[in-house]
PDB file of C-alpha atoms in Angstrom:
ATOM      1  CA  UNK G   1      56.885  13.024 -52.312  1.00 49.00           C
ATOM      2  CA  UNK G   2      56.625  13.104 -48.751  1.00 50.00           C
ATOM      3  CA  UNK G   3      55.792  16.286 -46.418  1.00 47.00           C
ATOM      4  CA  UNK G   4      59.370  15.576 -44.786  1.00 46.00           C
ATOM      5  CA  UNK G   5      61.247  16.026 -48.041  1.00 52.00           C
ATOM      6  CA  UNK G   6      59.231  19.466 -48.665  1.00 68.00           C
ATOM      7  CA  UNK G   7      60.012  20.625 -45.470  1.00 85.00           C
ATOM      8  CA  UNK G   8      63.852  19.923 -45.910  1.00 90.00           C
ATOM      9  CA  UNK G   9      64.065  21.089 -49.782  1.00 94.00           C
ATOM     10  CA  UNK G  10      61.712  24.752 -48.310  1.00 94.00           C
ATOM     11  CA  UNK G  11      64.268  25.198 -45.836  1.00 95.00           C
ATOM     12  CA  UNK G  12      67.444  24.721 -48.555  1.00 96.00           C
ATOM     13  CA  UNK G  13      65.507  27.179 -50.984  1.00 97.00           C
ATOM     14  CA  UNK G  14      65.012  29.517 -48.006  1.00 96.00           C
ATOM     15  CA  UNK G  15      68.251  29.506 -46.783  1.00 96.00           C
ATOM     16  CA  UNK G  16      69.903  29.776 -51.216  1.00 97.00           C
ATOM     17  CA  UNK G  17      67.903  32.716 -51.173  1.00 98.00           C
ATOM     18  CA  UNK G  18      69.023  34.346 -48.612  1.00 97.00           C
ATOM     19  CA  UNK G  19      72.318  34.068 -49.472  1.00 96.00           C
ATOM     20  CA  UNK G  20      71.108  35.617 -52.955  1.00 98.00           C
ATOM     21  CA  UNK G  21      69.666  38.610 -51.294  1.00 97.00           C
ATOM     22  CA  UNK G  22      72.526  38.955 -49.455  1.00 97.00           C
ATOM     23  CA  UNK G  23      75.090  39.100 -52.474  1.00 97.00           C
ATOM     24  CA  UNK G  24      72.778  41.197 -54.043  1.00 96.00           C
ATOM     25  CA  UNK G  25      73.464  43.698 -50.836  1.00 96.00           C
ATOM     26  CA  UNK G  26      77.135  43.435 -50.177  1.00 96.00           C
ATOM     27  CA  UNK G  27      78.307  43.368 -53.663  1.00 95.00           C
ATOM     28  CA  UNK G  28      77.941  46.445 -56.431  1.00 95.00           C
ATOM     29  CA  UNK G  29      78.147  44.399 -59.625  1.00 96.00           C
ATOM     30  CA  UNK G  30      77.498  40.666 -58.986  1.00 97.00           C
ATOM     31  CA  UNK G  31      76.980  37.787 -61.874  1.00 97.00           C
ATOM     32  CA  UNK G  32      75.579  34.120 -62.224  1.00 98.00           C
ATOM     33  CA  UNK G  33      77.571  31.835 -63.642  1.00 96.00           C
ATOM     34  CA  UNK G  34      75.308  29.700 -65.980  1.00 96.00           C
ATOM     35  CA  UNK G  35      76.674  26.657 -67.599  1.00 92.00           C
ATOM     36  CA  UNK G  36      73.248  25.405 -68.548  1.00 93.00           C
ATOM     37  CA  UNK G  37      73.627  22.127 -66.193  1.00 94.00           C
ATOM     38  CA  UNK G  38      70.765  21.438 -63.563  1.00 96.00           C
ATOM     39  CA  UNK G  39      72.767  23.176 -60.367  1.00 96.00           C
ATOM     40  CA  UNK G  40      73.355  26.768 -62.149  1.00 96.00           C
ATOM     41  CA  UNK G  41      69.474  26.224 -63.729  1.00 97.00           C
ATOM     42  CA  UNK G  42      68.348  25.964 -60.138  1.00 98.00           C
ATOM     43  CA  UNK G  43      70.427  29.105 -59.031  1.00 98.00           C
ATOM     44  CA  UNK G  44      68.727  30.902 -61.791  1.00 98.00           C
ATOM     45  CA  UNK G  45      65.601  29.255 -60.484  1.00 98.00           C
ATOM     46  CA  UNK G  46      66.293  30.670 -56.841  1.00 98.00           C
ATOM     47  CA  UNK G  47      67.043  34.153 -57.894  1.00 98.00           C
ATOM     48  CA  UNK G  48      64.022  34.771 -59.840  1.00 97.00           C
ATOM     49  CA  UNK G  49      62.106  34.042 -56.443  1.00 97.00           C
ATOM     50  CA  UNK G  50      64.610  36.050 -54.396  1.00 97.00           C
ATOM     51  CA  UNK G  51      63.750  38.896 -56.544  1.00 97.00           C
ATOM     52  CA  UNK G  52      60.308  38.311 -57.512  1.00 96.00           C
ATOM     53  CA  UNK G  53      58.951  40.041 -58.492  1.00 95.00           C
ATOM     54  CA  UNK G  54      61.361  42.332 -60.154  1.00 95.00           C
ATOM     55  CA  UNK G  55      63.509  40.539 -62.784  1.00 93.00           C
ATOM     56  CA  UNK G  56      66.704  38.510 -61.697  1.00 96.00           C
ATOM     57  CA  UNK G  57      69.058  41.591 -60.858  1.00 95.00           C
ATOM     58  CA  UNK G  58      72.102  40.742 -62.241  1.00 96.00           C
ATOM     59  CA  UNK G  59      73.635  38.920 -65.336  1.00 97.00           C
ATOM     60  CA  UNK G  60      74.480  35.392 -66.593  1.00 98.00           C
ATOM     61  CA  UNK G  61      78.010  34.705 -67.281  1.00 97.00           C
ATOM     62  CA  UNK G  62      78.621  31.692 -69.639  1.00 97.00           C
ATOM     63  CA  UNK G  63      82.301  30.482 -70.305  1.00 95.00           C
ATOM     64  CA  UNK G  64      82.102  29.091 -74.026  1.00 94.00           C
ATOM     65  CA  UNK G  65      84.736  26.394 -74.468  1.00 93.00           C
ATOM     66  CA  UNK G  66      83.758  25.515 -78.161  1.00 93.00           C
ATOM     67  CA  UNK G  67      83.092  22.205 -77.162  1.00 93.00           C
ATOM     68  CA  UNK G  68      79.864  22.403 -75.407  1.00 92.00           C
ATOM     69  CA  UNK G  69      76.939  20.222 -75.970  1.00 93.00           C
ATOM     70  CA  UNK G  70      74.192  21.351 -78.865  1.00 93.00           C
ATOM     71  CA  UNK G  71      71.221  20.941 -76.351  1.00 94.00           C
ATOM     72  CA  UNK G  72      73.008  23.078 -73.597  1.00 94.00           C
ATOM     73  CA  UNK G  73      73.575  25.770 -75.835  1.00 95.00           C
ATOM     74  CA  UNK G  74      70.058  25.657 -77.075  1.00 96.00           C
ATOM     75  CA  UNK G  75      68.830  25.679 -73.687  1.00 96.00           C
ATOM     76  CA  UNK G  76      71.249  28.436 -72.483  1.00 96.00           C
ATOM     77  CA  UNK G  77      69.513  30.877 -75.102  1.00 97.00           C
ATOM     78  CA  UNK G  78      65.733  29.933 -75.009  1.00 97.00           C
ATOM     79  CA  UNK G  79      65.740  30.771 -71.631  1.00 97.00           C
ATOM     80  CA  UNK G  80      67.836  34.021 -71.731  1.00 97.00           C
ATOM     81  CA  UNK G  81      64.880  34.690 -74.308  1.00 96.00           C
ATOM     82  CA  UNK G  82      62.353  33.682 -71.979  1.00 96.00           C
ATOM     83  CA  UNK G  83      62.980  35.639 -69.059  1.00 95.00           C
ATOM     84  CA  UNK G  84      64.711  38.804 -70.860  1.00 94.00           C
ATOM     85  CA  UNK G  85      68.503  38.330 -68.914  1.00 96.00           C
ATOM     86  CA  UNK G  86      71.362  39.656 -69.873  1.00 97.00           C
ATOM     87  CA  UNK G  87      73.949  37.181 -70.796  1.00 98.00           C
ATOM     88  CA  UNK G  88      77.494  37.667 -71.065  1.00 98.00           C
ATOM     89  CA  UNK G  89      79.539  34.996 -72.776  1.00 97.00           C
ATOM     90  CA  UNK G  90      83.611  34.694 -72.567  1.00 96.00           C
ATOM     91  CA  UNK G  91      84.982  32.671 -74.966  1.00 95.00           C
ATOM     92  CA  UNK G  92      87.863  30.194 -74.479  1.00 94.00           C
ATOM     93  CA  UNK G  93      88.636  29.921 -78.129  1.00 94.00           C
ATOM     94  CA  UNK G  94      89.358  33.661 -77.979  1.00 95.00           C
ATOM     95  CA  UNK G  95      91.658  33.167 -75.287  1.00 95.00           C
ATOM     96  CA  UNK G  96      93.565  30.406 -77.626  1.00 95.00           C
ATOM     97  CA  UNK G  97      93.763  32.722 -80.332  1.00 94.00           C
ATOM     98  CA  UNK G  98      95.357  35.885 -78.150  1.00 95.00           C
ATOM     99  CA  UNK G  99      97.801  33.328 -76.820  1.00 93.00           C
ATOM    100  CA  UNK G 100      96.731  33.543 -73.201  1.00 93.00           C
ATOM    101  CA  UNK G 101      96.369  29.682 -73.427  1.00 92.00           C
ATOM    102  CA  UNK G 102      97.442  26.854 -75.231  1.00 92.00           C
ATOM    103  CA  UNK G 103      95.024  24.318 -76.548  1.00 91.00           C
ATOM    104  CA  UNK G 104      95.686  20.764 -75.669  1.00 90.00           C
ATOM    105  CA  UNK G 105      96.490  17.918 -77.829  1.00 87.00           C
ATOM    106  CA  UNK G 106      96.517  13.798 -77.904  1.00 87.00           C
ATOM    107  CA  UNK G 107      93.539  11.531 -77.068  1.00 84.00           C
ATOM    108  CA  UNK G 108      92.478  13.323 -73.983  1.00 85.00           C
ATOM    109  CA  UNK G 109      92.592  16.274 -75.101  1.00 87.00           C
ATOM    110  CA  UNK G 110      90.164  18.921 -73.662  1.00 86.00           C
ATOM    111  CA  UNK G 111      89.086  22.647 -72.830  1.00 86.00           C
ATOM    112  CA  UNK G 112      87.956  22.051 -69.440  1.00 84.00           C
ATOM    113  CA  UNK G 113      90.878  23.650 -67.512  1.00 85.00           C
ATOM    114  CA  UNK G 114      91.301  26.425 -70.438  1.00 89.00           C
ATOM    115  CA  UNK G 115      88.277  28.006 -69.161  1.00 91.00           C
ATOM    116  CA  UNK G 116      90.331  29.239 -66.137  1.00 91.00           C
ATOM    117  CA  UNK G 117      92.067  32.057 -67.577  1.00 93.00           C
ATOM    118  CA  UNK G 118      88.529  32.687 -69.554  1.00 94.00           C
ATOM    119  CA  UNK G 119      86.898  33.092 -66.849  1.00 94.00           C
ATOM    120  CA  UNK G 120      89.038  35.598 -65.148  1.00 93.00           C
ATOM    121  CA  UNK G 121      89.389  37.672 -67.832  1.00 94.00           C
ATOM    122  CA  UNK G 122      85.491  38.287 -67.785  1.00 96.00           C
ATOM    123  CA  UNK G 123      85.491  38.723 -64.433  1.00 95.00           C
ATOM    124  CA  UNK G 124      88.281  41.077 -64.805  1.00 94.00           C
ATOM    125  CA  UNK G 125      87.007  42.562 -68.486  1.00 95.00           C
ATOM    126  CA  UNK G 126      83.585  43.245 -66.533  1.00 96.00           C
ATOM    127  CA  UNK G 127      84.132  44.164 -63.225  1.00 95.00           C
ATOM    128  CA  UNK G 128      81.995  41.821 -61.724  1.00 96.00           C
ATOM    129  CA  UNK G 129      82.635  41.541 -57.511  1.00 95.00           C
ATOM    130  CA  UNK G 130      80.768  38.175 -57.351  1.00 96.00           C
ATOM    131  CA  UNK G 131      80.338  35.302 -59.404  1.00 96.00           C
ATOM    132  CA  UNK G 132      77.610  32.909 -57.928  1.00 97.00           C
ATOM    133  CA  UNK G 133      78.095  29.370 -58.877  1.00 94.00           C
ATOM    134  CA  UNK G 134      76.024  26.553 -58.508  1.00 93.00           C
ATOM    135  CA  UNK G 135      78.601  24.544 -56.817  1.00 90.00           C
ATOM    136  CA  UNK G 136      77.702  21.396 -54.062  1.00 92.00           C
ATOM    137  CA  UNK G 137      79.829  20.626 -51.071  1.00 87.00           C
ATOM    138  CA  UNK G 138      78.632  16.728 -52.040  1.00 88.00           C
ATOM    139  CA  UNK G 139      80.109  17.031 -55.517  1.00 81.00           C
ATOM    140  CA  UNK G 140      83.678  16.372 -54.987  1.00 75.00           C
ATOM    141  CA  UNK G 141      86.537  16.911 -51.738  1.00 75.00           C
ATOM    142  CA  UNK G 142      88.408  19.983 -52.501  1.00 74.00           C
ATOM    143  CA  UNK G 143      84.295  21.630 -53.154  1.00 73.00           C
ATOM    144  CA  UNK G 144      83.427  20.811 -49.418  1.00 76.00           C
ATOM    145  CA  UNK G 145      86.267  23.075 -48.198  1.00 79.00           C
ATOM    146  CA  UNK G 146      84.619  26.192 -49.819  1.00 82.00           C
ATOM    147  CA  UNK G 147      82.877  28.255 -47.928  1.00 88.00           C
ATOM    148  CA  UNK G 148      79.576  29.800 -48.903  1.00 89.00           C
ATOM    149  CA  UNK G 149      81.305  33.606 -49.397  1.00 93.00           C
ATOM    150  CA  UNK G 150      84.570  32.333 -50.912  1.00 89.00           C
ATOM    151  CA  UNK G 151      87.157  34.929 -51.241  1.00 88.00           C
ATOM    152  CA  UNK G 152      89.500  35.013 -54.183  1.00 87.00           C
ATOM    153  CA  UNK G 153      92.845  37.005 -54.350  1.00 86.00           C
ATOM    154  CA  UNK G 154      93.630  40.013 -56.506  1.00 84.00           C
ATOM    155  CA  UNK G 155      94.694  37.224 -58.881  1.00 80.00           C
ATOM    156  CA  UNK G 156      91.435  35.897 -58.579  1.00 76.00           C
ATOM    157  CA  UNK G 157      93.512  32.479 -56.569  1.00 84.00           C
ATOM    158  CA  UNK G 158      91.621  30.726 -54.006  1.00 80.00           C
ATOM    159  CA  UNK G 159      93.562  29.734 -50.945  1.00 82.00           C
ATOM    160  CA  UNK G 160      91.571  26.967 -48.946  1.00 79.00           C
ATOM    161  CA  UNK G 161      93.949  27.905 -45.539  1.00 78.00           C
ATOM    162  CA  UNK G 162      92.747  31.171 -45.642  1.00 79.00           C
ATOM    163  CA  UNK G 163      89.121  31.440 -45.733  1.00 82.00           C
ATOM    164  CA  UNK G 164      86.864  33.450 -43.688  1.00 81.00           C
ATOM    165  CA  UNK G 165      84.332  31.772 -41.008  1.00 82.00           C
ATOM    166  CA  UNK G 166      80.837  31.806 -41.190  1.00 80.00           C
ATOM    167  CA  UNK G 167      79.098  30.783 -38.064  1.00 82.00           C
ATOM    168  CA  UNK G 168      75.209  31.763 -37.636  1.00 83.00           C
ATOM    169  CA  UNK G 169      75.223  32.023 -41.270  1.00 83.00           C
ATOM    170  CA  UNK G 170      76.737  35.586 -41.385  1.00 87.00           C
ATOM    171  CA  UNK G 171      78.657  36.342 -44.334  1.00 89.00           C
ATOM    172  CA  UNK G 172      82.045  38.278 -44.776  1.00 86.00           C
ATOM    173  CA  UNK G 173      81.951  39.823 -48.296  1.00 83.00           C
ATOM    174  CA  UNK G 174      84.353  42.928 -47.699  1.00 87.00           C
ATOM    175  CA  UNK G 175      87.152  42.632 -50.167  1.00 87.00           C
ATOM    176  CA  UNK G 176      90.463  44.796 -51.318  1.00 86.00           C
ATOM    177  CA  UNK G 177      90.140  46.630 -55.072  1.00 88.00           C
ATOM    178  CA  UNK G 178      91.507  43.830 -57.501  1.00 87.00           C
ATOM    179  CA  UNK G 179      89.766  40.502 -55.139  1.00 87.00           C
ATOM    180  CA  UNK G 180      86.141  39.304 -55.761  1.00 91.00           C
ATOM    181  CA  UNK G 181      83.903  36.489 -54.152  1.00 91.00           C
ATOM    182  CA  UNK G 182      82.739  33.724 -55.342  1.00 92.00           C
ATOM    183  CA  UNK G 183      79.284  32.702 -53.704  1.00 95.00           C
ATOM    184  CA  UNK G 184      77.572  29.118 -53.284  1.00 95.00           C
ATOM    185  CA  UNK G 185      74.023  29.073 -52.605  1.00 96.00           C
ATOM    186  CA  UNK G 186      73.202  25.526 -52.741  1.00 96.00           C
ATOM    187  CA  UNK G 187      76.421  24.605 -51.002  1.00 93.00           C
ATOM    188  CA  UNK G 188      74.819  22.421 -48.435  1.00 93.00           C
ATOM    189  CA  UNK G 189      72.287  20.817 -51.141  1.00 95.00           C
ATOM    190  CA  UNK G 190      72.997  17.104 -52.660  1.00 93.00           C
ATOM    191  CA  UNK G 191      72.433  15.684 -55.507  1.00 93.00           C
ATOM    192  CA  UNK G 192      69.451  13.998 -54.700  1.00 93.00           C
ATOM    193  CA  UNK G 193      68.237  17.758 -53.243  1.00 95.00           C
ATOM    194  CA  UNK G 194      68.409  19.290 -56.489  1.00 96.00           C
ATOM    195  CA  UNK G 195      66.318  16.414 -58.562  1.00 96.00           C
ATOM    196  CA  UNK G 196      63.568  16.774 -56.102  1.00 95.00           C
ATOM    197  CA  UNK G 197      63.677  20.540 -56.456  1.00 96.00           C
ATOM    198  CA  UNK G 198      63.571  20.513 -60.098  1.00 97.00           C
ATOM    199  CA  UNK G 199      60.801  17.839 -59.698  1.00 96.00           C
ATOM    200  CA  UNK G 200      58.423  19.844 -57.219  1.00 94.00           C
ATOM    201  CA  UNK G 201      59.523  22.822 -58.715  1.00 96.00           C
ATOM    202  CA  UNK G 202      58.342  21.649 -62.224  1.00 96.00           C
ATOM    203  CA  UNK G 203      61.980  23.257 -63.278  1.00 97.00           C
ATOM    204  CA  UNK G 204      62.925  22.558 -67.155  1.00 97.00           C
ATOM    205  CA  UNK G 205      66.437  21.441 -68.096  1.00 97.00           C
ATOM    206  CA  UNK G 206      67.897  20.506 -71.209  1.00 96.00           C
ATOM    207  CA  UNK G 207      66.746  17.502 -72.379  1.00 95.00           C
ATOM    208  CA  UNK G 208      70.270  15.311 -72.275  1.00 95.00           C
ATOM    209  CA  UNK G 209      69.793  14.874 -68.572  1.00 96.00           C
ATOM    210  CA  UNK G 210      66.623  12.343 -69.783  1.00 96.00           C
ATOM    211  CA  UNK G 211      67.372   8.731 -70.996  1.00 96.00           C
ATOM    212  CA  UNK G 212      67.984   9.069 -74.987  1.00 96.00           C
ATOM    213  CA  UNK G 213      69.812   7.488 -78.434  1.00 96.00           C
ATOM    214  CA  UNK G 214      73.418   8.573 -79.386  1.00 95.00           C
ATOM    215  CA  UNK G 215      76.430   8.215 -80.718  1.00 95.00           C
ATOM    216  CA  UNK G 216      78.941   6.705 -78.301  1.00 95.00           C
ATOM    217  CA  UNK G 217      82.351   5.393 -77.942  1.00 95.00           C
ATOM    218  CA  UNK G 218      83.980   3.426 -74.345  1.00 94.00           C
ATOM    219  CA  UNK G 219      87.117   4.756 -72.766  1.00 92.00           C
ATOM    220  CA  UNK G 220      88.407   3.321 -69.750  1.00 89.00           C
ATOM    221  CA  UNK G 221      84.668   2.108 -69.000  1.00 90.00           C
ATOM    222  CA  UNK G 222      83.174   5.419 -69.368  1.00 91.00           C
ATOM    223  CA  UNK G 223      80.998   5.783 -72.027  1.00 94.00           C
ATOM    224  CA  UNK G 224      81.387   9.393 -74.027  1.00 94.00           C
ATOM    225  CA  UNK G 225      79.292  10.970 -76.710  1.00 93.00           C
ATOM    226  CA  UNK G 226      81.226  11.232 -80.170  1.00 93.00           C
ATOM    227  CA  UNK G 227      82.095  14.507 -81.760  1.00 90.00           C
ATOM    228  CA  UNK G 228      84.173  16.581 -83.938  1.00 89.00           C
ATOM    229  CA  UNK G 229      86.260  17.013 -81.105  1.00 88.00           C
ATOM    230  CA  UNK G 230      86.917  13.984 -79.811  1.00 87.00           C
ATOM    231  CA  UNK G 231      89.958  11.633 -81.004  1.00 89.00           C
ATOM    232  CA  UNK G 232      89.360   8.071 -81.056  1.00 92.00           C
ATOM    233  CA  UNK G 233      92.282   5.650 -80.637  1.00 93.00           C
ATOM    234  CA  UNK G 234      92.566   2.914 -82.560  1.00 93.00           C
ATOM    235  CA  UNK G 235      90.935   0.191 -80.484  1.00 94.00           C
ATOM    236  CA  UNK G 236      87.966   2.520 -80.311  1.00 92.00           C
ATOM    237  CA  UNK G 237      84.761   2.359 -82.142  1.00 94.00           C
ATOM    238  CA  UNK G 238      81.332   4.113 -82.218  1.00 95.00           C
ATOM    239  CA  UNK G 239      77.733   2.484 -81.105  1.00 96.00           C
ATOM    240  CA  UNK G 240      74.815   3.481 -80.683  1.00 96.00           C
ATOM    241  CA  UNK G 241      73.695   3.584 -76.795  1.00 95.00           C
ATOM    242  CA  UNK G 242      70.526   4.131 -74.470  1.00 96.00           C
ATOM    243  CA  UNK G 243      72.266   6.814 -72.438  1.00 96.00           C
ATOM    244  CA  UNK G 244      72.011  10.207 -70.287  1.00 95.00           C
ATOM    245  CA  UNK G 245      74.529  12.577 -68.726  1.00 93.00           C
ATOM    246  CA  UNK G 246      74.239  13.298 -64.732  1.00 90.00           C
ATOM    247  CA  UNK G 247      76.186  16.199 -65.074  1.00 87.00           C
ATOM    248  CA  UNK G 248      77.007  18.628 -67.760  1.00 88.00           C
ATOM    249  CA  UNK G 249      80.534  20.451 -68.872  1.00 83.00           C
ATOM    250  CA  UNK G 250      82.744  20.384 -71.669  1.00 87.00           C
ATOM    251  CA  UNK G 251      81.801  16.999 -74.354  1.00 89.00           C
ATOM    252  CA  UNK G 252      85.064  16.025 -74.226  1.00 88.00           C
ATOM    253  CA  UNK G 253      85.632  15.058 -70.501  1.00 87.00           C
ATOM    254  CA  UNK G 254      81.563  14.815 -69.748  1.00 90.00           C
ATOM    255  CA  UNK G 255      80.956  11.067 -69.508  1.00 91.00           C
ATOM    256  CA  UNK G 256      77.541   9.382 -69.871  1.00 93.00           C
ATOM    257  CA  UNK G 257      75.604   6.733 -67.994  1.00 92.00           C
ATOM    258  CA  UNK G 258      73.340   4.027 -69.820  1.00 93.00           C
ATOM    259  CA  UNK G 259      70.374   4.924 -68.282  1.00 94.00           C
ATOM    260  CA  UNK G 260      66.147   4.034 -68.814  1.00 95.00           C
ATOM    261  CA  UNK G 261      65.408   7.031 -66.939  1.00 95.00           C
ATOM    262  CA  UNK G 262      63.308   9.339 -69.003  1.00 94.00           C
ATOM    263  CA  UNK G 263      61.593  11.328 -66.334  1.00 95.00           C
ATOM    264  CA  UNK G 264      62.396  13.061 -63.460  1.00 96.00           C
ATOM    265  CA  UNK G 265      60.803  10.329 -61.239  1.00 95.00           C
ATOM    266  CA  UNK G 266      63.201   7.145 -62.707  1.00 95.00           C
ATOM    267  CA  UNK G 267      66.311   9.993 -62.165  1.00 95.00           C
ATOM    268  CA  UNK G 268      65.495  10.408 -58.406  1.00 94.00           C
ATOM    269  CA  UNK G 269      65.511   6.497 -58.231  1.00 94.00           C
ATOM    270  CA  UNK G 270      68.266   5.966 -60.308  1.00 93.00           C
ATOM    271  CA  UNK G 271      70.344   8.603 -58.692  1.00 91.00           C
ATOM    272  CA  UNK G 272      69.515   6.763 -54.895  1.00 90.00           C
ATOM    273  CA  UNK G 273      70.477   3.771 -55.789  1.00 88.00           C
ATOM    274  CA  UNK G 274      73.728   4.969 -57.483  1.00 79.00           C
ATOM    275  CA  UNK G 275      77.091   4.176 -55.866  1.00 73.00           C
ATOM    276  CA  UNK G 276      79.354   5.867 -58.492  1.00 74.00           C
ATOM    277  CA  UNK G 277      79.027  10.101 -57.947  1.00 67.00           C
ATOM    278  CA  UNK G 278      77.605  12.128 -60.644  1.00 68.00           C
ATOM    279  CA  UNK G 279      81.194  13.408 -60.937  1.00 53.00           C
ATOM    280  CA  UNK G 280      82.754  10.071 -60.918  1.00 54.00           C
ATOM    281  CA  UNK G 281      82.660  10.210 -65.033  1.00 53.00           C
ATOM    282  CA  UNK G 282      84.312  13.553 -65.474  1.00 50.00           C
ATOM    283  CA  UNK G 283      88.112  12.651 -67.195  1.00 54.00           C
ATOM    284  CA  UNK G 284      89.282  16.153 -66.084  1.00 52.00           C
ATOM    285  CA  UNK G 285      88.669  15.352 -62.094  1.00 47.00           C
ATOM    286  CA  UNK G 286      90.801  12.016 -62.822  1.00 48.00           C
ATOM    287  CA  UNK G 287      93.740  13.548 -63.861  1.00 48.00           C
ATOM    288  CA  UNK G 288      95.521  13.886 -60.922  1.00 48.00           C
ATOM    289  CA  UNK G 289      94.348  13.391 -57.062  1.00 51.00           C
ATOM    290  CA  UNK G 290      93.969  16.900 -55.884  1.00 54.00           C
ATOM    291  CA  UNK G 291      93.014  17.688 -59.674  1.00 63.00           C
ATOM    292  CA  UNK G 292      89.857  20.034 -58.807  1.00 55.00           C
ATOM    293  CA  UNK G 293      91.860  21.239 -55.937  1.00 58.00           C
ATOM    294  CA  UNK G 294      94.354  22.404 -57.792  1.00 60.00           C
ATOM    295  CA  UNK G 295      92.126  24.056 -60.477  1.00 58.00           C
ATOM    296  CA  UNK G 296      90.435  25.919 -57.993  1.00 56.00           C
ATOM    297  CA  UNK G 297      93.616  27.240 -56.477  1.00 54.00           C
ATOM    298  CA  UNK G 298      94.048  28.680 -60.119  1.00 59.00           C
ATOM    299  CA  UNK G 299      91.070  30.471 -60.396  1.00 52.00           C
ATOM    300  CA  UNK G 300      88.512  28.154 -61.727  1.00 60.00           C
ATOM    301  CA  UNK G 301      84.558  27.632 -61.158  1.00 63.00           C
TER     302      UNK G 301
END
C-alpha cells in the first residue's frame, strides 16, 4: 500500500476519533450501533483506540430483525466476548408481537424498515442521547445530506432542512429533553477507505464479506441467499453460486455479488473496479426514489 494512502486513511482515523471523544464529552449516555457489517466493525475499531486504553466507554446497540445472517450473529457475539462490551439488543419481532408494527407479506417481503420503530423504542427504553452509526456520505444521496452531529426530534424524526452547521469541524450537540443525536464518524470515508483500513488495520469481519459457496436464487438480476424467510415465486429456483455480500443488513433485501475475492487484497481490487455501489443490491433502497430518504425522516439508522 502506498505511503499516500496511509497518510489519507491516518488522517480519516484521526479525525473518526475525534469525533468519538467528542460524543463521549457532550453526551451523558451515548451508544454504538453495531450491525456486525464492516462500517459499524470499524467504529468499534475506532473507539477502542479513542479510549485506549480504558475499555470502549459506552454500549453496543444491535436491532435484531429475526432475519439476520448466521455469520453476523456469530460474529456480533464473539467479539462482545472478546473485548467484554456491553451489548444491548432490541428486537423487531417483539415489536410485531406488541402490535407497534405490522410484519410484511408477498414476495418482497422484509424487516428492513420494521426496525424503525425498534430502534426508537431502545433509544427511548434506554435513554441513550447518541447513537453513533457507521454511516458513509458515499453510500447513498439522502446519507450525504447528514451531517456529522445529526439532530433528531423529540420523535426521534430527522429533518434534512433543519440541520445544524459544522464549519472548522465544531460540533453542536446541545439538544431539548425528549431529542437525541445521531453521530457519523466515518462520514467523509468511502468504501474503498474502509477496505484499506480493515486491511492495514488487520481488522476481522465476518467471514461472508470473503468469496464463498451458497445457496442462491436470481431476482431481478440480483442474486440473494435462500432462507426460511425468503418466498420464491414460481419462476424461481435455487443454485449453488461462488458469491460474497459487499454490504450486510437484513437476508431478505441484502443482495450478493459473484465474486473470486477471498482476501482482503482481491476486495480492494474488486471494489475499484466496480461500477455498481455496494448499495446498489439492497431491494429496500429500490423501493421508491427517495426510499432511504424517507426512512430516515422516520427515524431510521
Amino acid at each position: 500500500m502506498h505511503s499516500y494512502r496511509l497518510t489519507h486513511l491516518k488522517e480519516l482515523e484521526s479525525e473518526s476519533i475525534f469525533i468519538l471523544r467528542e460524543v463521549a464529552a457532550q453526551f451523558d449516555n451515548p451508544a454504538l450501533l453495531f450491525s456486525g457489517g464492516k462500517d459499524s466493525i470499524v467504529c468499534f475499531h475506532l473507539a477502542r483506540k479513542a479510549f485506549h486504553p480504558a475499555r470502549v466507554p459506552f454500549p453496543l446497540v444491535h436491532i435484531d430483525t429475526g432475519h439476520n445472517f448466521p455469520e453476523t450473529i456469530e460474529f456480533r457475539d464473539a467479539l462482545v466476548a472478546q473485548y467484554g462490551v456491553k451489548l444491548i439488543v432490541g428486537s423487531v419481532q417483539e415489536s410485531i408481537d406488541q402490535g407497534k408494527v405490522q410484519e410484511e407479506t408477498g414476495y418482497h417481503a422484509s424487516r428492513n424498515k420494521l426496525q424503525t420503530v425498534t430502534l426508537l423504542d431502545t433509544i427511548e427504553g434506554h435513554k441513550i442521547d447518541c447513537a453513533i452509526g457507521g454511516g458513509r456520505r458515499d453510500e447513498e444521496k439522502a446519507r450525504a445530506k447528514e451531517r456529522v452531529f445529526s439532530h433528531r426530534d423529540e420523535f426521534g424524526q430527522w429533518d434534512p432542512k433543519n440541520q445544524r452547521p459544522e464549519l472548522w469541524n465544531l460540533y453542536n450537540g446541545r439538544k431539548r429533553p425528549g431529542e437525541h443525536f445521531r453521530a457519523f464518524p466515518i462520514s467523509n470515508w468511502t468504501e474503498m477507505d474502509v477496505w484499506q483500513y480493515i486491511l492495514h488495520e488487520g481488522i476481522d469481519i465476518p467471514s461472508i464479506y470473503f468469496s464463498h459457496q451458497r445457496p442462491c436464487f436470481l431476482r431481478d438480476g440480483v442474486w440473494y441467499a435462500h432462507s426460511e424467510f425468503m418466498r420464491l415465486k414460481p419462476e424461481e429456483s435455487v443454485v449453488e453460486k461462488r458469491i460474497r455480500f459487499r454490504t450486510i443488513g437484513d437476508m431478505t433485501c441484502t443482495g450478493a455479488v459473484e465474486s473470486p475475492a477471498s482476501d482482503l487484497a482481491m476486495i480492494i481490487e474488486e471494489v475499484a473496479s466496480s461500477r455498481v455501489t455496494e448499495r446498489g443490491s439492497r431491494i429496500d433502497d429500490k423501493r421508491s426514489e427517495a426510499a432511504m430518504e424517507d426512512r430516515k425522516k422516520e427515524g431510521y439508522f
